[in-house]
Amino acid sequence: MIKINTGDSRPIFRQIVDSIRRQIATGELEPGSKLPSVRGLAMQLTVNTNTVAKAYSELTAQGWVESRPGLGLFVSKPRKLFSDREQERRLNEAIQQFINQVIGLDYDAGQLLERLEREIKALEKGQGRSAGNE
Amino acid sequence: MSEFAIRTQGLCKHYGRKRVLHNLSLDLPRGGIHALVGSNGAGKSTLFRLLLGLTEPSSGSSEILGCESCQLTPALRGRIGFVNEEHTLPEWMRVEAVMEMQRSLYPQWREATYREVLGNFDVQPGQRVSELSRGERAGFNLSLALAQSPELLILDEPTLGLDVVAKRAFLEALMFIGTDSGCTILYCSHQMEEIERVADNLLIMERGELKSVSPPDEFSARVHHWIVEFPERPPANNEIPGLLQLRRIDDSYQLTVLDAGEPLQQFLQDRGARVHCKLQVSLDEAVNSYLAKNHRTAQAAQ
């Protein structure tokens, strides 16, 4: 289920992208399953169709889903999306971003690690599509 | 056919000595949902009245669907929908009669849209308009406006007074009338969460001037929130580049800034500031901080 929070600092199209990627990573959306149509998702979420279209084109560009002409968008088979080097760079960027965001918050290292571990384990519970590790 | 739904050039309006609109130039392309925000008295309703030729500008010009606003013919008016804030409808008429009248006036009438939107309200055909609650009247009026399938639809605070379900139904109808029939929609609202969901384009007005025109997410990307400390001398507000709002909590300063990348970073470095974090903000925070900067306060009015 995709949830949209207005008032989030992420724009809505980004929330849709993140949410679908997470569903794919946890196996909630399996390879080959069909995404709702642009109009269908727009209606379901009450968001502009252009916003959904933008999210879908980003997911397609990143290789998470693929378009079958006339049929719609389908979740792609797991495959390595990035080179080792690019993967390393992205991981580093994500970590730095995380650090910058939590640096001003009142949690110690133990608490932060515990929370991270819980979130990451939740991803692995599914079929364990780990984009890039196959 | 003009490629613009709305064009204004140097539009000014004074009421007596009060300046309500100042030098407003706007080119609004056809299609899409354009949301207009601004504090009370920013001139939004005046702009609508000028566009529709209901009042004359003090100077400047405005065009709507390629025709000058003050020369709109009845045929052109038939292609333009307008819903005012008060949802003015003939009080003494029955719902059914109002609908029949509208249906006969608009050849493009969409019965399905009318029924779908009105279906969310407990409005009976035999009721008189005067017997409807404010929300019901709004729902009825909006159903009529959407069913006319206008080329251009102008709405002044359309969702004010609607409950959550009715609001959602209305927004859905609004979105799909935009996508399906290529209707251009211009509406003003204070509901940022609505705008975030449905608007392609965000227009910000302040004290009679048009300040920003861009997609909503591009506007929020211009605003950031910094939490910093100044171990030495704290700066004066007017020294901080791009400052919209400042809050001081104990020793830390929470700065909300607009378009302040390099210059702010340089400034903080020069002042020996400690930066705790730099955060993105939501559309709601971005717009509110922007409008709060110059908002009239009791102090400023003294």
CSV table of C-alpha atoms in Angstrom, one decimal:
chain,number,residue,atom,x,y,z
A,1,MET,CA,0.0,0.0,0.0
A,2,ILE,CA,1.5,3.3,-1.0
A,3,LYS,CA,0.9,6.1,1.5
A,4,ILE,CA,1.3,9.7,0.8
A,5,ASN,CA,2.0,12.2,3.5
A,6,THR,CA,1.4,15.8,2.5
A,7,GLY,CA,3.5,18.0,4.6
A,8,ASP,CA,6.5,15.6,4.2
A,9,SER,CA,9.7,17.3,3.1
A,10,ARG,CA,9.9,14.8,0.2
A,11,PRO,CA,7.8,15.8,-2.8
A,12,ILE,CA,5.0,13.5,-3.5
A,13,PHE,CA,6.6,11.9,-6.6
A,14,ARG,CA,9.6,11.0,-4.5
A,15,GLN,CA,7.4,9.4,-1.8
A,16,ILE,CA,5.8,7.3,-4.6
A,17,VAL,CA,9.2,6.2,-5.9
A,18,ASP,CA,10.5,5.4,-2.4
A,19,SER,CA,7.4,3.5,-1.5
A,20,ILE,CA,7.4,1.3,-4.7
A,21,ARG,CA,11.1,0.6,-4.4
A,22,ARG,CA,10.6,-0.5,-0.9
A,23,GLN,CA,7.7,-2.8,-1.8
A,24,ILE,CA,9.9,-4.3,-4.5
A,25,ALA,CA,12.8,-4.8,-2.1
A,26,THR,CA,10.7,-6.5,0.5
A,27,GLY,CA,9.1,-8.7,-2.1
A,28,GLU,CA,5.6,-7.3,-1.5
A,29,LEU,CA,5.7,-6.6,-5.2
A,30,GLU,CA,7.3,-9.5,-7.0
A,31,PRO,CA,9.1,-9.5,-10.3
A,32,GLY,CA,6.6,-9.6,-13.1
A,33,SER,CA,3.7,-8.0,-11.1
A,34,LYS,CA,1.9,-5.2,-12.7
A,35,LEU,CA,1.8,-1.7,-11.3
A,36,PRO,CA,-1.5,0.2,-11.3
A,37,SER,CA,-2.1,2.5,-14.3
A,38,VAL,CA,-1.0,6.2,-13.9
A,39,ARG,CA,-4.6,7.2,-13.8
A,40,GLY,CA,-5.5,4.4,-11.4
A,41,LEU,CA,-2.8,5.3,-8.9
A,42,ALA,CA,-3.5,9.0,-9.3
A,43,MET,CA,-7.2,8.3,-8.4
A,44,GLN,CA,-6.3,6.0,-5.5
A,45,LEU,CA,-3.9,8.6,-4.0
A,46,THR,CA,-5.8,11.7,-5.1
A,47,VAL,CA,-2.7,13.2,-6.6
A,48,ASN,CA,-2.1,14.7,-10.0
A,49,THR,CA,-1.5,12.3,-12.9
A,50,ASN,CA,1.6,14.1,-13.9
A,51,THR,CA,3.1,13.4,-10.5
A,52,VAL,CA,2.5,9.7,-10.8
A,53,ALA,CA,3.9,9.7,-14.4
A,54,LYS,CA,7.0,11.4,-13.1
A,55,ALA,CA,7.5,8.8,-10.4
A,56,TYR,CA,6.9,6.0,-12.9
A,57,SER,CA,9.4,7.4,-15.4
A,58,GLU,CA,12.1,7.6,-12.7
A,59,LEU,CA,11.4,4.0,-11.6
A,60,THR,CA,11.7,2.9,-15.3
A,61,ALA,CA,14.9,4.9,-15.7
A,62,GLN,CA,16.4,3.2,-12.7
A,63,GLY,CA,15.5,-0.2,-13.9
A,64,TRP,CA,13.1,-1.2,-11.1
A,65,VAL,CA,10.2,-1.5,-13.5
A,66,GLU,CA,9.9,-2.0,-17.2
A,67,SER,CA,7.2,-0.9,-19.7
A,68,ARG,CA,5.5,-3.4,-21.9
A,69,PRO,CA,3.9,-1.4,-24.7
A,70,GLY,CA,0.2,-1.5,-24.5
A,71,LEU,CA,0.2,-3.5,-21.3
A,72,GLY,CA,1.6,-1.2,-18.7
A,73,LEU,CA,4.5,-1.3,-16.2
A,74,PHE,CA,5.8,-4.4,-14.6
A,75,VAL,CA,8.3,-5.0,-11.9
A,76,SER,CA,11.7,-6.1,-13.4
A,77,LYS,CA,13.7,-9.2,-12.6
A,78,PRO,CA,16.4,-8.5,-10.0
A,79,ARG,CA,19.6,-7.5,-11.6
A,80,LYS,CA,22.6,-5.5,-10.8
A,81,LEU,CA,21.8,-1.8,-11.4
A,82,PHE,CA,25.1,-0.2,-10.8
A,83,SER,CA,28.9,-0.9,-11.1
A,84,ASP,CA,30.8,-1.7,-8.0
A,85,ARG,CA,32.2,1.7,-7.9
A,86,GLU,CA,29.0,3.5,-8.4
A,87,GLN,CA,27.4,1.3,-5.8
A,88,GLU,CA,30.1,2.2,-3.3
A,89,ARG,CA,29.6,5.9,-4.1
A,90,ARG,CA,25.9,5.7,-3.6
A,91,LEU,CA,26.2,3.9,-0.3
A,92,ASN,CA,28.6,6.5,0.9
A,93,GLU,CA,26.3,9.3,-0.2
A,94,ALA,CA,23.3,7.7,1.6
A,95,ILE,CA,25.3,7.3,4.8
A,96,GLN,CA,26.6,10.8,4.8
A,97,GLN,CA,23.0,12.1,4.2
A,98,PHE,CA,21.8,10.0,7.1
A,99,ILE,CA,24.5,11.2,9.4
A,100,ASN,CA,23.8,14.9,8.5
A,101,GLN,CA,20.2,14.4,9.2
A,102,VAL,CA,20.6,12.7,12.6
A,103,ILE,CA,23.6,14.7,13.9
A,104,GLY,CA,21.4,17.3,15.6
A,105,LEU,CA,19.0,14.8,17.1
A,106,ASP,CA,19.2,13.5,20.6
A,107,TYR,CA,20.1,9.8,20.1
A,108,ASP,CA,23.2,7.9,21.0
A,109,ALA,CA,25.0,5.6,18.6
A,110,GLY,CA,23.4,2.5,20.2
A,111,GLN,CA,19.9,3.7,19.7
A,112,LEU,CA,20.6,4.8,16.1
A,113,LEU,CA,22.2,1.4,15.2
A,114,GLU,CA,19.3,-0.5,16.7
A,115,ARG,CA,16.8,1.5,14.7
A,116,LEU,CA,18.7,1.0,11.5
A,117,GLU,CA,19.1,-2.7,12.1
A,118,ARG,CA,15.3,-3.1,12.6
A,119,GLU,CA,14.6,-1.3,9.3
A,120,ILE,CA,17.1,-3.2,7.3
A,121,LYS,CA,16.0,-6.6,8.7
A,122,ALA,CA,12.5,-5.7,7.7
A,123,LEU,CA,13.7,-5.4,4.1
A,124,GLU,CA,15.4,-8.8,4.3
A,125,LYS,CA,12.3,-10.5,5.6
A,126,GLY,CA,10.8,-10.4,2.1
A,127,GLN,CA,12.1,-12.3,-0.8
A,128,GLY,CA,15.3,-10.4,-0.4
A,129,ARG,CA,15.7,-8.7,-3.6
A,130,SER,CA,18.9,-6.9,-3.0
A,131,ALA,CA,19.4,-4.6,-6.0
A,132,GLY,CA,23.0,-5.1,-7.0
A,133,ASN,CA,24.1,-8.2,-5.1
A,134,GLU,CA,23.3,-11.0,-7.4
B,1,MET,CA,-6.5,30.2,-30.8
B,2,SER,CA,-4.2,31.8,-28.2
B,3,GLU,CA,-1.7,29.4,-26.7
B,4,PHE,CA,-2.3,31.1,-23.4
B,5,ALA,CA,-5.4,30.7,-21.2
B,6,ILE,CA,-4.6,33.9,-19.4
B,7,ARG,CA,-2.2,36.8,-20.2
B,8,THR,CA,-1.9,40.0,-18.2
B,9,GLN,CA,0.5,42.8,-18.7
B,10,GLY,CA,1.4,45.4,-16.1
B,11,LEU,CA,-2.0,45.0,-14.5
B,12,CYS,CA,-2.7,47.5,-11.7
B,13,LYS,CA,-5.7,48.2,-9.6
B,14,HIS,CA,-6.3,50.8,-7.0
B,15,TYR,CA,-9.4,51.2,-4.8
B,16,GLY,CA,-9.2,54.9,-3.9
B,17,ARG,CA,-5.7,55.3,-2.5
B,18,LYS,CA,-5.3,51.7,-1.7
B,19,ARG,CA,-3.1,49.7,-4.1
B,20,VAL,CA,-4.5,46.2,-4.6
B,21,LEU,CA,-2.6,45.0,-7.6
B,22,HIS,CA,0.7,46.2,-8.8
B,23,ASN,CA,2.2,45.7,-12.2
B,24,LEU,CA,1.1,42.1,-12.5
B,25,SER,CA,2.3,40.3,-15.6
B,26,LEU,CA,1.4,36.7,-16.0
B,27,ASP,CA,1.4,34.2,-19.0
B,28,LEU,CA,-0.5,31.1,-18.1
B,29,PRO,CA,-0.3,28.3,-20.7
B,30,ARG,CA,-3.4,26.3,-21.5
B,31,GLY,CA,-4.0,23.1,-19.6
B,32,GLY,CA,-3.1,22.0,-16.1
B,33,ILE,CA,-4.1,23.0,-12.6
B,34,HIS,CA,-2.7,26.3,-11.4
B,35,ALA,CA,-2.9,27.1,-7.7
B,36,LEU,CA,-2.8,30.7,-6.5
B,37,VAL,CA,-1.7,31.3,-2.9
B,38,GLY,CA,-1.2,34.5,-0.9
B,39,SER,CA,-2.1,36.0,2.4
B,40,ASN,CA,-5.4,37.7,3.0
B,41,GLY,CA,-5.6,40.9,0.9
B,42,ALA,CA,-2.8,39.7,-1.5
B,43,GLY,CA,-5.2,40.6,-4.4
B,44,LYS,CA,-6.3,37.2,-5.5
B,45,SER,CA,-10.0,37.9,-5.8
B,46,THR,CA,-9.3,41.3,-7.4
B,47,LEU,CA,-7.2,39.5,-10.0
B,48,PHE,CA,-10.1,37.1,-10.8
B,49,ARG,CA,-12.6,40.0,-11.1
B,50,LEU,CA,-10.2,41.8,-13.5
B,51,LEU,CA,-9.7,38.6,-15.6
B,52,LEU,CA,-13.4,38.1,-15.9
B,53,GLY,CA,-14.0,41.8,-16.8
B,54,LEU,CA,-16.2,42.3,-13.7
B,55,THR,CA,-14.1,45.4,-12.9
B,56,GLU,CA,-11.8,47.6,-14.9
B,57,PRO,CA,-8.0,47.9,-14.3
B,58,SER,CA,-6.5,51.2,-13.2
B,59,SER,CA,-3.8,50.4,-15.9
B,60,GLY,CA,-2.4,47.5,-17.8
B,61,SER,CA,-4.3,44.8,-19.7
B,62,SER,CA,-5.6,41.3,-19.3
B,63,GLU,CA,-6.6,38.7,-21.8
B,64,ILE,CA,-8.5,35.5,-21.2
B,65,LEU,CA,-8.8,32.7,-23.9
B,66,GLY,CA,-7.3,35.2,-26.3
B,67,CYS,CA,-9.9,37.9,-25.8
B,68,GLU,CA,-9.5,41.1,-23.8
B,69,SER,CA,-11.2,40.8,-20.4
B,70,CYS,CA,-13.4,43.8,-20.8
B,71,GLN,CA,-14.7,42.6,-24.2
B,72,LEU,CA,-15.8,39.1,-23.4
B,73,THR,CA,-18.8,38.0,-25.4
B,74,PRO,CA,-21.6,35.8,-24.0
B,75,ALA,CA,-20.3,33.0,-26.2
B,76,LEU,CA,-16.8,33.3,-24.7
B,77,ARG,CA,-18.2,33.5,-21.2
B,78,GLY,CA,-20.0,30.2,-21.9
B,79,ARG,CA,-16.5,28.6,-22.2
B,80,ILE,CA,-15.4,30.0,-18.9
B,81,GLY,CA,-16.5,28.7,-15.5
B,82,PHE,CA,-16.3,30.8,-12.4
B,83,VAL,CA,-17.1,29.8,-8.8
B,84,ASN,CA,-16.9,32.5,-6.3
B,85,GLU,CA,-16.2,32.1,-2.6
B,86,GLU,CA,-19.7,32.7,-1.5
B,87,HIS,CA,-21.2,30.2,-3.9
B,88,THR,CA,-23.9,32.7,-5.0
B,89,LEU,CA,-26.9,30.9,-6.4
B,90,PRO,CA,-30.5,32.0,-6.7
B,91,GLU,CA,-31.9,31.3,-3.2
B,92,TRP,CA,-35.5,31.0,-4.3
B,93,MET,CA,-34.9,28.4,-7.0
B,94,ARG,CA,-35.1,24.6,-6.6
B,95,VAL,CA,-32.0,22.6,-7.2
B,96,GLU,CA,-33.6,20.8,-10.1
B,97,ALA,CA,-34.6,24.0,-11.8
B,98,VAL,CA,-31.1,25.5,-11.4
B,99,MET,CA,-29.6,22.4,-12.9
B,100,GLU,CA,-32.1,22.4,-15.8
B,101,MET,CA,-31.3,26.0,-16.6
B,102,GLN,CA,-27.5,25.4,-16.6
B,103,ARG,CA,-27.9,22.3,-18.7
B,104,SER,CA,-29.8,24.2,-21.3
B,105,LEU,CA,-27.2,27.0,-21.4
B,106,TYR,CA,-24.1,24.8,-21.8
B,107,PRO,CA,-24.0,22.6,-24.9
B,108,GLN,CA,-21.0,20.6,-23.4
B,109,TRP,CA,-22.9,19.7,-20.3
B,110,ARG,CA,-21.7,16.4,-18.7
B,111,GLU,CA,-24.5,14.8,-16.8
B,112,ALA,CA,-22.2,12.0,-15.5
B,113,THR,CA,-19.8,14.5,-13.9
B,114,TYR,CA,-22.7,16.4,-12.3
B,115,ARG,CA,-24.2,13.3,-10.8
B,116,GLU,CA,-20.8,12.0,-9.6
B,117,VAL,CA,-19.8,15.1,-7.8
B,118,LEU,CA,-23.2,15.9,-6.4
B,119,GLY,CA,-23.6,12.3,-5.3
B,120,ASN,CA,-21.3,13.1,-2.4
B,121,PHE,CA,-23.8,15.5,-0.9
B,122,ASP,CA,-27.2,15.0,0.5
B,123,VAL,CA,-28.9,17.4,-1.9
B,124,GLN,CA,-32.4,16.6,-3.1
B,125,PRO,CA,-33.7,17.8,-6.5
B,126,GLY,CA,-36.7,19.4,-4.9
B,127,GLN,CA,-34.9,21.4,-2.3
B,128,ARG,CA,-34.6,25.2,-2.6
B,129,VAL,CA,-31.1,26.6,-2.7
B,130,SER,CA,-31.9,28.6,0.5
B,131,GLU,CA,-32.5,25.3,2.4
B,132,LEU,CA,-29.0,24.0,1.6
B,133,SER,CA,-26.2,24.1,4.2
B,134,ARG,CA,-23.0,26.0,3.2
B,135,GLY,CA,-21.2,22.8,2.4
B,136,GLU,CA,-24.1,21.5,0.3
B,137,ARG,CA,-24.4,24.7,-1.6
B,138,ALA,CA,-20.7,24.6,-2.3
B,139,GLY,CA,-21.0,21.0,-3.5
B,140,PHE,CA,-24.0,21.8,-5.7
B,141,ASN,CA,-22.2,24.9,-7.2
B,142,LEU,CA,-19.0,23.0,-7.9
B,143,SER,CA,-21.0,20.1,-9.5
B,144,LEU,CA,-22.6,22.7,-11.8
B,145,ALA,CA,-19.3,24.3,-12.7
B,146,LEU,CA,-17.5,21.0,-13.4
B,147,ALA,CA,-20.4,19.7,-15.5
B,148,GLN,CA,-20.3,22.7,-17.8
B,149,SER,CA,-16.9,21.4,-19.0
B,150,PRO,CA,-15.5,24.9,-19.4
B,151,GLU,CA,-12.2,25.5,-21.2
B,152,LEU,CA,-11.1,27.6,-18.3
B,153,LEU,CA,-12.3,27.2,-14.8
B,154,ILE,CA,-11.6,29.9,-12.2
B,155,LEU,CA,-12.3,29.0,-8.6
B,156,ASP,CA,-12.1,31.2,-5.5
B,157,GLU,CA,-11.4,29.0,-2.4
B,158,PRO,CA,-13.5,26.2,-3.7
B,159,THR,CA,-13.1,23.7,-0.9
B,160,LEU,CA,-13.7,26.0,2.0
B,161,GLY,CA,-16.4,24.5,4.2
B,162,LEU,CA,-16.3,21.0,2.6
B,163,ASP,CA,-15.8,18.0,4.8
B,164,VAL,CA,-12.9,15.6,4.1
B,165,VAL,CA,-14.9,13.2,1.9
B,166,ALA,CA,-16.6,15.9,-0.1
B,167,LYS,CA,-13.2,17.6,-0.6
B,168,ARG,CA,-11.6,14.5,-1.9
B,169,ALA,CA,-14.5,13.9,-4.4
B,170,PHE,CA,-14.3,17.4,-5.6
B,171,LEU,CA,-10.5,17.3,-6.0
B,172,GLU,CA,-10.7,14.1,-7.9
B,173,ALA,CA,-13.3,15.5,-10.3
B,174,LEU,CA,-11.1,18.6,-10.7
B,175,MET,CA,-8.0,16.6,-11.5
B,176,PHE,CA,-9.7,14.5,-14.1
B,177,ILE,CA,-11.6,17.2,-15.8
B,178,GLY,CA,-8.1,18.8,-16.2
B,179,THR,CA,-6.5,15.6,-17.6
B,180,ASP,CA,-9.4,14.4,-19.7
B,181,SER,CA,-10.7,17.5,-21.4
B,182,GLY,CA,-7.6,19.7,-21.3
B,183,CYS,CA,-9.4,22.3,-19.2
B,184,THR,CA,-7.2,25.0,-17.7
B,185,ILE,CA,-7.9,25.4,-14.0
B,186,LEU,CA,-6.9,28.4,-11.9
B,187,TYR,CA,-7.9,28.3,-8.3
B,188,CYS,CA,-6.9,30.0,-5.1
B,189,SER,CA,-6.7,28.2,-1.8
B,190,HIS,CA,-5.0,28.3,1.6
B,191,GLN,CA,-4.9,24.5,1.7
B,192,MET,CA,-1.3,23.6,1.0
B,193,GLU,CA,-1.9,19.8,1.3
B,194,GLU,CA,-4.5,20.1,-1.5
B,195,ILE,CA,-2.1,22.1,-3.6
B,196,GLU,CA,0.7,19.6,-3.1
B,197,ARG,CA,-1.6,16.8,-4.3
B,198,VAL,CA,-3.3,18.3,-7.4
B,199,ALA,CA,-1.5,21.4,-8.7
B,200,ASP,CA,0.9,21.4,-11.7
B,201,ASN,CA,1.9,24.9,-11.1
B,202,LEU,CA,2.0,27.2,-8.0
B,203,LEU,CA,1.6,31.0,-8.2
B,204,ILE,CA,2.4,33.1,-5.1
B,205,MET,CA,1.1,36.6,-4.7
B,206,GLU,CA,2.0,39.0,-2.0
B,207,ARG,CA,0.6,42.5,-1.5
B,208,GLY,CA,-0.7,42.8,-5.1
B,209,GLU,CA,2.4,41.5,-6.7
B,210,LEU,CA,3.1,38.1,-8.3
B,211,LYS,CA,6.2,36.7,-6.6
B,212,SER,CA,6.8,33.2,-7.9
B,213,VAL,CA,5.5,30.9,-10.6
B,214,SER,CA,6.8,27.3,-10.7
B,215,PRO,CA,5.8,23.7,-10.0
B,216,PRO,CA,5.2,23.3,-6.3
B,217,ASP,CA,8.1,20.9,-5.7
B,218,GLU,CA,10.5,23.4,-7.4
B,219,PHE,CA,9.4,26.1,-5.0
B,220,SER,CA,9.9,24.0,-1.9
B,221,ALA,CA,13.4,23.0,-3.2
B,222,ARG,CA,14.4,26.7,-3.0
B,223,VAL,CA,13.7,26.8,0.7
B,224,HIS,CA,15.9,25.2,3.4
B,225,HIS,CA,16.0,25.0,7.1
B,226,TRP,CA,19.3,25.3,8.9
B,227,ILE,CA,20.1,24.8,12.5
B,228,VAL,CA,23.2,26.6,13.5
B,229,GLU,CA,25.0,28.1,16.5
B,230,PHE,CA,27.0,31.4,16.6
B,231,PRO,CA,29.6,30.9,19.3
B,232,GLU,CA,30.8,34.5,18.8
B,233,ARG,CA,28.7,37.5,18.0
B,234,PRO,CA,25.2,36.6,16.7
B,235,PRO,CA,24.3,38.3,13.4
B,236,ALA,CA,21.5,40.8,12.9
B,237,ASN,CA,18.5,39.4,10.9
B,238,ASN,CA,19.2,41.6,7.9
B,239,GLU,CA,22.8,40.3,7.6
B,240,ILE,CA,21.7,36.7,7.0
B,241,PRO,CA,21.5,35.9,3.2
B,242,GLY,CA,18.0,34.9,2.0
B,243,LEU,CA,16.5,34.8,5.5
B,244,LEU,CA,12.8,34.2,5.6
B,245,GLN,CA,12.3,33.3,9.3
B,246,LEU,CA,14.4,33.0,12.3
B,247,ARG,CA,13.7,31.3,15.6
B,248,ARG,CA,16.1,31.2,18.5
B,249,ILE,CA,15.9,28.2,20.8
B,250,ASP,CA,18.4,28.4,23.6
B,251,ASP,CA,21.7,28.7,21.9
B,252,SER,CA,20.7,27.5,18.5
B,253,TYR,CA,19.3,29.5,15.7
B,254,GLN,CA,16.8,28.0,13.3
B,255,LEU,CA,17.0,29.7,10.0
B,256,THR,CA,14.5,29.3,7.2
B,257,VAL,CA,16.1,30.7,4.0
B,258,LEU,CA,15.3,31.1,0.4
B,259,ASP,CA,17.7,30.6,-2.5
B,260,ALA,CA,20.6,30.8,-0.1
B,261,GLY,CA,23.3,28.3,-1.1
B,262,GLU,CA,26.8,29.6,-1.5
B,263,PRO,CA,26.4,33.0,0.0
B,264,LEU,CA,24.9,31.6,3.2
B,265,GLN,CA,27.5,28.9,3.5
B,266,GLN,CA,30.2,31.6,3.1
B,267,PHE,CA,28.5,33.8,5.6
B,268,LEU,CA,28.3,31.1,8.2
B,269,GLN,CA,31.9,30.2,7.7
B,270,ASP,CA,33.0,33.8,8.1
B,271,ARG,CA,31.0,34.1,11.3
B,272,GLY,CA,32.6,30.9,12.7
B,273,ALA,CA,29.1,29.3,13.0
B,274,ARG,CA,28.6,25.7,13.9
B,275,VAL,CA,26.2,24.0,11.6
B,276,HIS,CA,24.1,21.3,13.2
B,277,CYS,CA,22.1,20.4,10.1
B,278,LYS,CA,20.5,21.6,6.9
B,279,LEU,CA,17.1,20.3,6.2
B,280,GLN,CA,14.6,20.2,3.4
B,281,VAL,CA,11.2,21.6,4.1
B,282,SER,CA,7.7,20.7,3.1
B,283,LEU,CA,5.7,22.8,0.7
B,284,ASP,CA,3.5,23.9,3.6
B,285,GLU,CA,6.5,25.2,5.5
B,286,ALA,CA,8.1,26.7,2.5
B,287,VAL,CA,5.1,28.7,1.5
B,288,ASN,CA,4.2,29.8,5.0
B,289,SER,CA,7.8,30.9,5.8
B,290,TYR,CA,7.8,32.8,2.5
B,291,LEU,CA,4.5,34.6,3.2
B,292,ALA,CA,5.4,35.2,6.9
B,293,LYS,CA,8.4,37.2,6.0
B,294,ASN,CA,6.4,40.2,4.9
B,295,HIS,CA,3.2,39.4,6.6
B,296,ARG,CA,1.6,42.4,8.3
B,297,THR,CA,1.9,42.1,12.0
B,298,ALA,CA,0.3,44.3,14.7
B,299,GLN,CA,3.7,45.7,15.5
B,300,ALA,CA,4.6,46.6,11.9
B,301,ALA,CA,1.2,48.4,11.6
B,302,GLN,CA,1.9,50.8,14.4
